[in-house]
């Protein structure tokens, strides 16, 4: 393939490849910690606490929390990968090489997002493999599960990109995960069904985007969900569309990138 299309594909491949090499090179920081963390979650919440809780939503508690823990790891790693990588490029000032190159903003955004999504998927598969050691996973709706993994990873990769664009120092990329992402994750139905909450709390929970991601994936793995599947996918596609527009707009305007 020649011409502009060929150059675009080469540029996209180069950005994605660089992100993958980065993930593999520091695998001790990118792949091992989530595996250890999720193993502890399964041991403590699934095995020890789960015995006292019993069933949740008609399933053994260990089975019930598997989808939430997988999506939690995907969300955190997709977000963390792109926020640290893109901010690192800003900090090292080599992002300027991409900005002055004849590349469309969507190529730059797609390259970084694809790299973050791939890391999220790899970590998600690792957590699923760990879950298989503690419980049996049937996956009655594999296409729903796969689509949710991709959409969830894409949403929070794009969100991490926006965070990295506005960040002015390394501390800034830790604020959102600590004070926004983590609370939303724990309140997004990872460890419980929102149907157990009082009416007012359940209503508030439906304003949490992570609730839709977790429940769509739970439907893929267990066949149950606290929210209608169509609504969950509508919300996810909506967030992808809005965050993609925001990311492209920021790149075109050079917000936080040009001095």
Tab-separated table of C-alpha atoms in Angstrom:
chain	number	residue	atom	x	y	z
A	1	UNK	CA	0.000	0.000	0.000
A	2	UNK	CA	1.365	3.363	-1.035
A	3	UNK	CA	0.420	7.010	-0.709
A	4	UNK	CA	-1.149	8.793	2.232
A	5	UNK	CA	-3.127	5.728	3.357
A	6	UNK	CA	0.076	3.685	3.576
A	7	UNK	CA	1.866	6.392	5.560
A	8	UNK	CA	-1.117	6.631	7.923
A	9	UNK	CA	-1.124	2.891	8.579
A	10	UNK	CA	2.634	2.881	9.181
A	11	UNK	CA	2.297	5.751	11.647
A	12	UNK	CA	-0.578	4.032	13.460
A	13	UNK	CA	1.328	0.753	13.614
A	14	UNK	CA	4.428	2.529	14.926
A	15	UNK	CA	2.562	4.213	17.788
A	16	UNK	CA	0.776	0.987	18.778
A	17	UNK	CA	3.986	-1.028	18.542
A	18	UNK	CA	5.827	1.466	20.740
A	19	UNK	CA	3.070	1.220	23.341
A	20	UNK	CA	3.174	-2.591	23.280
A	21	UNK	CA	6.972	-2.635	23.597
A	22	UNK	CA	6.672	-0.297	26.576
A	23	UNK	CA	4.110	-2.589	28.239
A	24	UNK	CA	6.222	-5.697	27.670
A	25	UNK	CA	9.516	-4.038	28.652
A	26	UNK	CA	8.168	-3.071	32.083
A	27	UNK	CA	5.935	-6.134	32.506
A	28	UNK	CA	6.826	-6.243	36.188
A	29	UNK	CA	4.964	-2.947	36.601
A	30	UNK	CA	2.209	-3.378	34.009
A	31	UNK	CA	1.123	-7.037	34.253
A	32	UNK	CA	2.287	-8.516	37.549
A	33	UNK	CA	0.762	-6.033	40.072
A	34	UNK	CA	-2.839	-6.408	38.826
A	35	UNK	CA	-2.459	-10.190	38.878
A	36	UNK	CA	-1.311	-10.121	42.506
A	37	UNK	CA	-3.961	-7.574	43.515
A	38	UNK	CA	-6.813	-9.536	41.946
A	39	UNK	CA	-5.595	-12.780	43.522
A	40	UNK	CA	-5.831	-11.088	46.913
A	41	UNK	CA	-9.349	-9.853	46.078
A	42	UNK	CA	-10.428	-13.380	45.210
A	43	UNK	CA	-8.880	-14.795	48.373
A	44	UNK	CA	-10.217	-12.167	50.761
A	45	UNK	CA	-13.540	-11.097	49.277
A	46	UNK	CA	-14.396	-14.252	47.383
A	47	UNK	CA	-13.192	-17.026	49.654
A	48	UNK	CA	-13.137	-15.625	53.183
A	49	UNK	CA	-15.903	-13.008	53.136
A	50	UNK	CA	-17.890	-14.806	50.455
A	51	UNK	CA	-18.497	-17.772	52.734
A	52	UNK	CA	-20.342	-15.527	55.177
A	53	UNK	CA	-22.284	-13.654	52.511
A	54	UNK	CA	-23.522	-16.747	50.693
A	55	UNK	CA	-25.453	-16.122	47.473
A	56	UNK	CA	-25.649	-12.818	45.608
A	57	UNK	CA	-28.173	-12.412	42.800
A	58	UNK	CA	-28.767	-16.152	42.711
A	59	UNK	CA	-25.076	-16.995	42.316
A	60	UNK	CA	-22.284	-18.013	44.628
A	61	UNK	CA	-20.625	-14.798	45.795
A	62	UNK	CA	-17.286	-15.800	44.273
A	63	UNK	CA	-18.934	-16.233	40.865
A	64	UNK	CA	-20.814	-12.956	41.243
A	65	UNK	CA	-17.732	-10.783	41.800
A	66	UNK	CA	-15.662	-12.255	38.944
A	67	UNK	CA	-17.105	-9.944	36.225
A	68	UNK	CA	-16.671	-6.890	38.435
A	69	UNK	CA	-13.073	-7.691	39.322
A	70	UNK	CA	-12.172	-8.350	35.698
A	71	UNK	CA	-13.697	-5.060	34.564
A	72	UNK	CA	-12.099	-3.205	37.477
A	73	UNK	CA	-8.670	-4.390	36.349
A	74	UNK	CA	-9.425	-3.528	32.710
A	75	UNK	CA	-10.638	-0.038	33.622
A	76	UNK	CA	-7.709	0.769	35.895
A	77	UNK	CA	-5.040	-0.507	33.519
A	78	UNK	CA	-6.493	1.033	30.368
A	79	UNK	CA	-6.781	4.392	32.102
A	80	UNK	CA	-3.398	4.198	33.781
A	81	UNK	CA	-1.546	3.106	30.658
A	82	UNK	CA	-2.539	5.980	28.420
A	83	UNK	CA	-2.455	8.663	31.103
A	84	UNK	CA	1.108	7.804	32.108
A	85	UNK	CA	2.345	7.120	28.565
A	86	UNK	CA	0.937	10.233	26.926
A	87	UNK	CA	1.922	12.484	29.815
A	88	UNK	CA	5.390	10.952	29.685
A	89	UNK	CA	5.549	11.922	26.016
A	90	UNK	CA	4.540	15.477	26.966
A	91	UNK	CA	7.049	15.608	29.805
A	92	UNK	CA	9.866	14.288	27.605
A	93	UNK	CA	8.750	16.663	24.847
A	94	UNK	CA	8.838	13.945	22.198
A	95	UNK	CA	5.094	14.388	21.650
A	96	UNK	CA	6.154	17.408	19.580
A	97	UNK	CA	7.557	15.025	16.966
A	98	UNK	CA	4.058	13.648	16.408
A	99	UNK	CA	2.461	17.090	16.396
A	100	UNK	CA	4.754	18.430	13.677
A	101	UNK	CA	4.494	15.247	11.598
A	102	UNK	CA	1.856	15.153	8.830
A	103	UNK	CA	-0.481	13.007	10.921
A	104	UNK	CA	-4.195	13.472	11.422
A	105	UNK	CA	-5.228	13.849	15.095
A	106	UNK	CA	-7.257	10.625	14.876
A	107	UNK	CA	-4.093	8.665	14.075
A	108	UNK	CA	-2.331	9.882	17.216
A	109	UNK	CA	-5.401	9.334	19.382
A	110	UNK	CA	-6.107	5.890	17.900
A	111	UNK	CA	-2.525	4.739	18.371
A	112	UNK	CA	-2.414	5.602	22.055
A	113	UNK	CA	-5.938	4.302	22.701
A	114	UNK	CA	-5.263	0.987	20.941
A	115	UNK	CA	-2.136	0.480	23.024
A	116	UNK	CA	-4.060	1.132	26.248
A	117	UNK	CA	-6.956	-1.097	25.161
A	118	UNK	CA	-4.563	-3.956	24.421
A	119	UNK	CA	-3.029	-3.649	27.876
A	120	UNK	CA	-6.498	-3.639	29.425
A	121	UNK	CA	-7.483	-6.766	27.478
A	122	UNK	CA	-4.290	-8.611	28.402
A	123	UNK	CA	-4.752	-7.812	32.083
A	124	UNK	CA	-8.417	-8.791	31.847
A	125	UNK	CA	-7.469	-12.188	30.396
A	126	UNK	CA	-4.903	-12.672	33.152
A	127	UNK	CA	-7.541	-11.951	35.797
A	128	UNK	CA	-9.980	-14.339	34.082
A	129	UNK	CA	-7.293	-17.041	34.188
A	130	UNK	CA	-6.799	-16.374	37.896
A	131	UNK	CA	-10.570	-16.506	38.438
A	132	UNK	CA	-10.627	-19.935	36.796
A	133	UNK	CA	-8.485	-21.176	39.700
A	134	UNK	CA	-11.194	-20.199	42.183
A	135	UNK	CA	-14.425	-20.782	40.283
A	136	UNK	CA	-15.864	-22.123	37.056
A	137	UNK	CA	-16.540	-19.617	34.277
A	138	UNK	CA	-19.120	-20.598	31.658
A	139	UNK	CA	-19.475	-17.359	29.596
A	140	UNK	CA	-22.998	-17.914	28.189
A	141	UNK	CA	-22.804	-14.758	26.046
A	142	UNK	CA	-19.213	-14.497	24.763
A	143	UNK	CA	-19.925	-11.782	22.163
A	144	UNK	CA	-21.504	-9.546	24.815
A	145	UNK	CA	-18.540	-10.149	27.114
A	146	UNK	CA	-15.994	-9.354	24.386
A	147	UNK	CA	-17.857	-6.255	23.202
A	148	UNK	CA	-18.091	-4.985	26.774
A	149	UNK	CA	-14.388	-5.533	27.373
A	150	UNK	CA	-13.530	-3.567	24.233
A	151	UNK	CA	-15.972	-0.741	24.933
A	152	UNK	CA	-15.036	-0.489	28.612
A	153	UNK	CA	-11.322	-0.400	27.825
A	154	UNK	CA	-11.899	2.187	25.087
A	155	UNK	CA	-13.986	4.472	27.311
A	156	UNK	CA	-11.412	4.659	30.062
A	157	UNK	CA	-8.483	4.840	27.657
A	158	UNK	CA	-10.072	7.940	26.156
A	159	UNK	CA	-10.750	9.324	29.639
A	160	UNK	CA	-7.113	8.713	30.569
A	161	UNK	CA	-6.018	10.544	27.436
A	162	UNK	CA	-8.061	13.614	28.411
A	163	UNK	CA	-6.533	13.474	31.890
A	164	UNK	CA	-3.020	13.309	30.409
A	165	UNK	CA	-3.666	16.265	28.102
A	166	UNK	CA	-4.672	18.532	30.968
A	167	UNK	CA	-2.068	17.222	33.439
A	168	UNK	CA	0.797	19.612	34.162
A	169	UNK	CA	2.782	17.349	36.493
A	170	UNK	CA	2.913	13.656	37.374
A	171	UNK	CA	0.772	14.206	40.471
A	172	UNK	CA	-2.070	15.385	38.237
A	173	UNK	CA	-2.454	11.992	36.558
A	174	UNK	CA	-2.973	10.338	39.957
A	175	UNK	CA	-5.732	12.666	41.178
A	176	UNK	CA	-8.545	11.345	38.968
A	177	UNK	CA	-7.821	7.623	39.532
A	178	UNK	CA	-7.567	8.162	43.283
A	179	UNK	CA	-10.457	10.505	43.953
A	180	UNK	CA	-12.836	9.759	41.054
A	181	UNK	CA	-12.155	6.441	39.338
A	182	UNK	CA	-11.627	4.304	42.441
A	183	UNK	CA	-14.800	5.481	44.278
A	184	UNK	CA	-16.892	5.080	41.118
A	185	UNK	CA	-15.495	1.571	40.642
A	186	UNK	CA	-16.298	0.425	44.172
A	187	UNK	CA	-19.766	1.995	43.937
A	188	UNK	CA	-20.397	0.538	40.478
A	189	UNK	CA	-21.725	-2.842	41.516
A	190	UNK	CA	-18.415	-4.709	41.507
A	191	UNK	CA	-19.028	-6.381	44.874
A	192	UNK	CA	-22.810	-6.192	45.160
A	193	UNK	CA	-26.077	-5.924	43.271
A	194	UNK	CA	-27.492	-2.396	43.284
A	195	UNK	CA	-30.931	-3.952	43.799
A	196	UNK	CA	-29.899	-4.434	47.443
A	197	UNK	CA	-29.580	-0.673	47.935
A	198	UNK	CA	-32.337	1.650	49.153
A	199	UNK	CA	-34.346	3.189	46.320
A	200	UNK	CA	-32.588	6.566	46.559
A	201	UNK	CA	-29.128	4.957	46.514
A	202	UNK	CA	-30.046	2.701	43.597
A	203	UNK	CA	-31.277	5.733	41.649
A	204	UNK	CA	-28.021	7.583	42.287
A	205	UNK	CA	-26.032	4.502	41.253
A	206	UNK	CA	-27.583	4.664	37.795
A	207	UNK	CA	-25.651	7.878	37.240
A	208	UNK	CA	-22.387	5.930	37.549
A	209	UNK	CA	-21.079	4.871	34.087
A	210	UNK	CA	-19.077	2.001	35.579
A	211	UNK	CA	-22.331	0.382	36.706
A	212	UNK	CA	-23.297	-0.168	33.055
A	213	UNK	CA	-19.891	-1.543	32.075
A	214	UNK	CA	-19.768	-3.985	34.987
A	215	UNK	CA	-23.330	-5.192	34.517
A	216	UNK	CA	-23.022	-5.658	30.764
A	217	UNK	CA	-19.941	-7.796	31.373
A	218	UNK	CA	-21.743	-9.655	34.155
A	219	UNK	CA	-24.480	-10.481	31.679
A	220	UNK	CA	-21.837	-11.860	29.323
A	221	UNK	CA	-20.335	-14.103	32.012
A	222	UNK	CA	-23.374	-14.975	34.139
A	223	UNK	CA	-26.435	-14.019	32.113
A	224	UNK	CA	-27.771	-11.511	34.669
A	225	UNK	CA	-27.641	-7.718	34.908
A	226	UNK	CA	-29.022	-4.980	37.139
A	227	UNK	CA	-29.623	-2.747	34.106
A	228	UNK	CA	-31.164	-3.457	30.676
A	229	UNK	CA	-28.479	-4.630	28.264
A	230	UNK	CA	-29.595	-2.203	25.545
A	231	UNK	CA	-29.329	0.701	27.988
A	232	UNK	CA	-25.848	-0.400	29.054
A	233	UNK	CA	-24.579	-0.498	25.474
A	234	UNK	CA	-26.252	2.809	24.634
A	235	UNK	CA	-24.463	4.443	27.567
A	236	UNK	CA	-21.124	2.883	26.607
A	237	UNK	CA	-21.361	3.902	22.951
A	238	UNK	CA	-22.408	7.383	24.058
A	239	UNK	CA	-19.324	7.767	26.242
A	240	UNK	CA	-17.058	6.499	23.443
A	241	UNK	CA	-18.535	9.043	21.007
A	242	UNK	CA	-18.316	11.997	23.407
A	243	UNK	CA	-14.823	11.224	24.692
A	244	UNK	CA	-13.526	10.602	21.159
A	245	UNK	CA	-14.817	14.017	20.096
A	246	UNK	CA	-13.230	15.636	23.161
A	247	UNK	CA	-9.887	13.911	22.544
A	248	UNK	CA	-9.778	14.926	18.872
A	249	UNK	CA	-10.802	18.483	19.738
A	250	UNK	CA	-7.997	18.768	22.291
A	251	UNK	CA	-5.435	17.487	19.794
A	252	UNK	CA	-6.592	19.843	17.045
A	253	UNK	CA	-6.451	22.834	19.381
A	254	UNK	CA	-3.161	21.703	20.942
A	255	UNK	CA	-4.554	22.150	24.448
A	256	UNK	CA	-1.831	21.443	26.988
A	257	UNK	CA	0.524	20.384	24.179
A	258	UNK	CA	1.843	23.555	22.586
A	259	UNK	CA	3.790	26.182	24.474
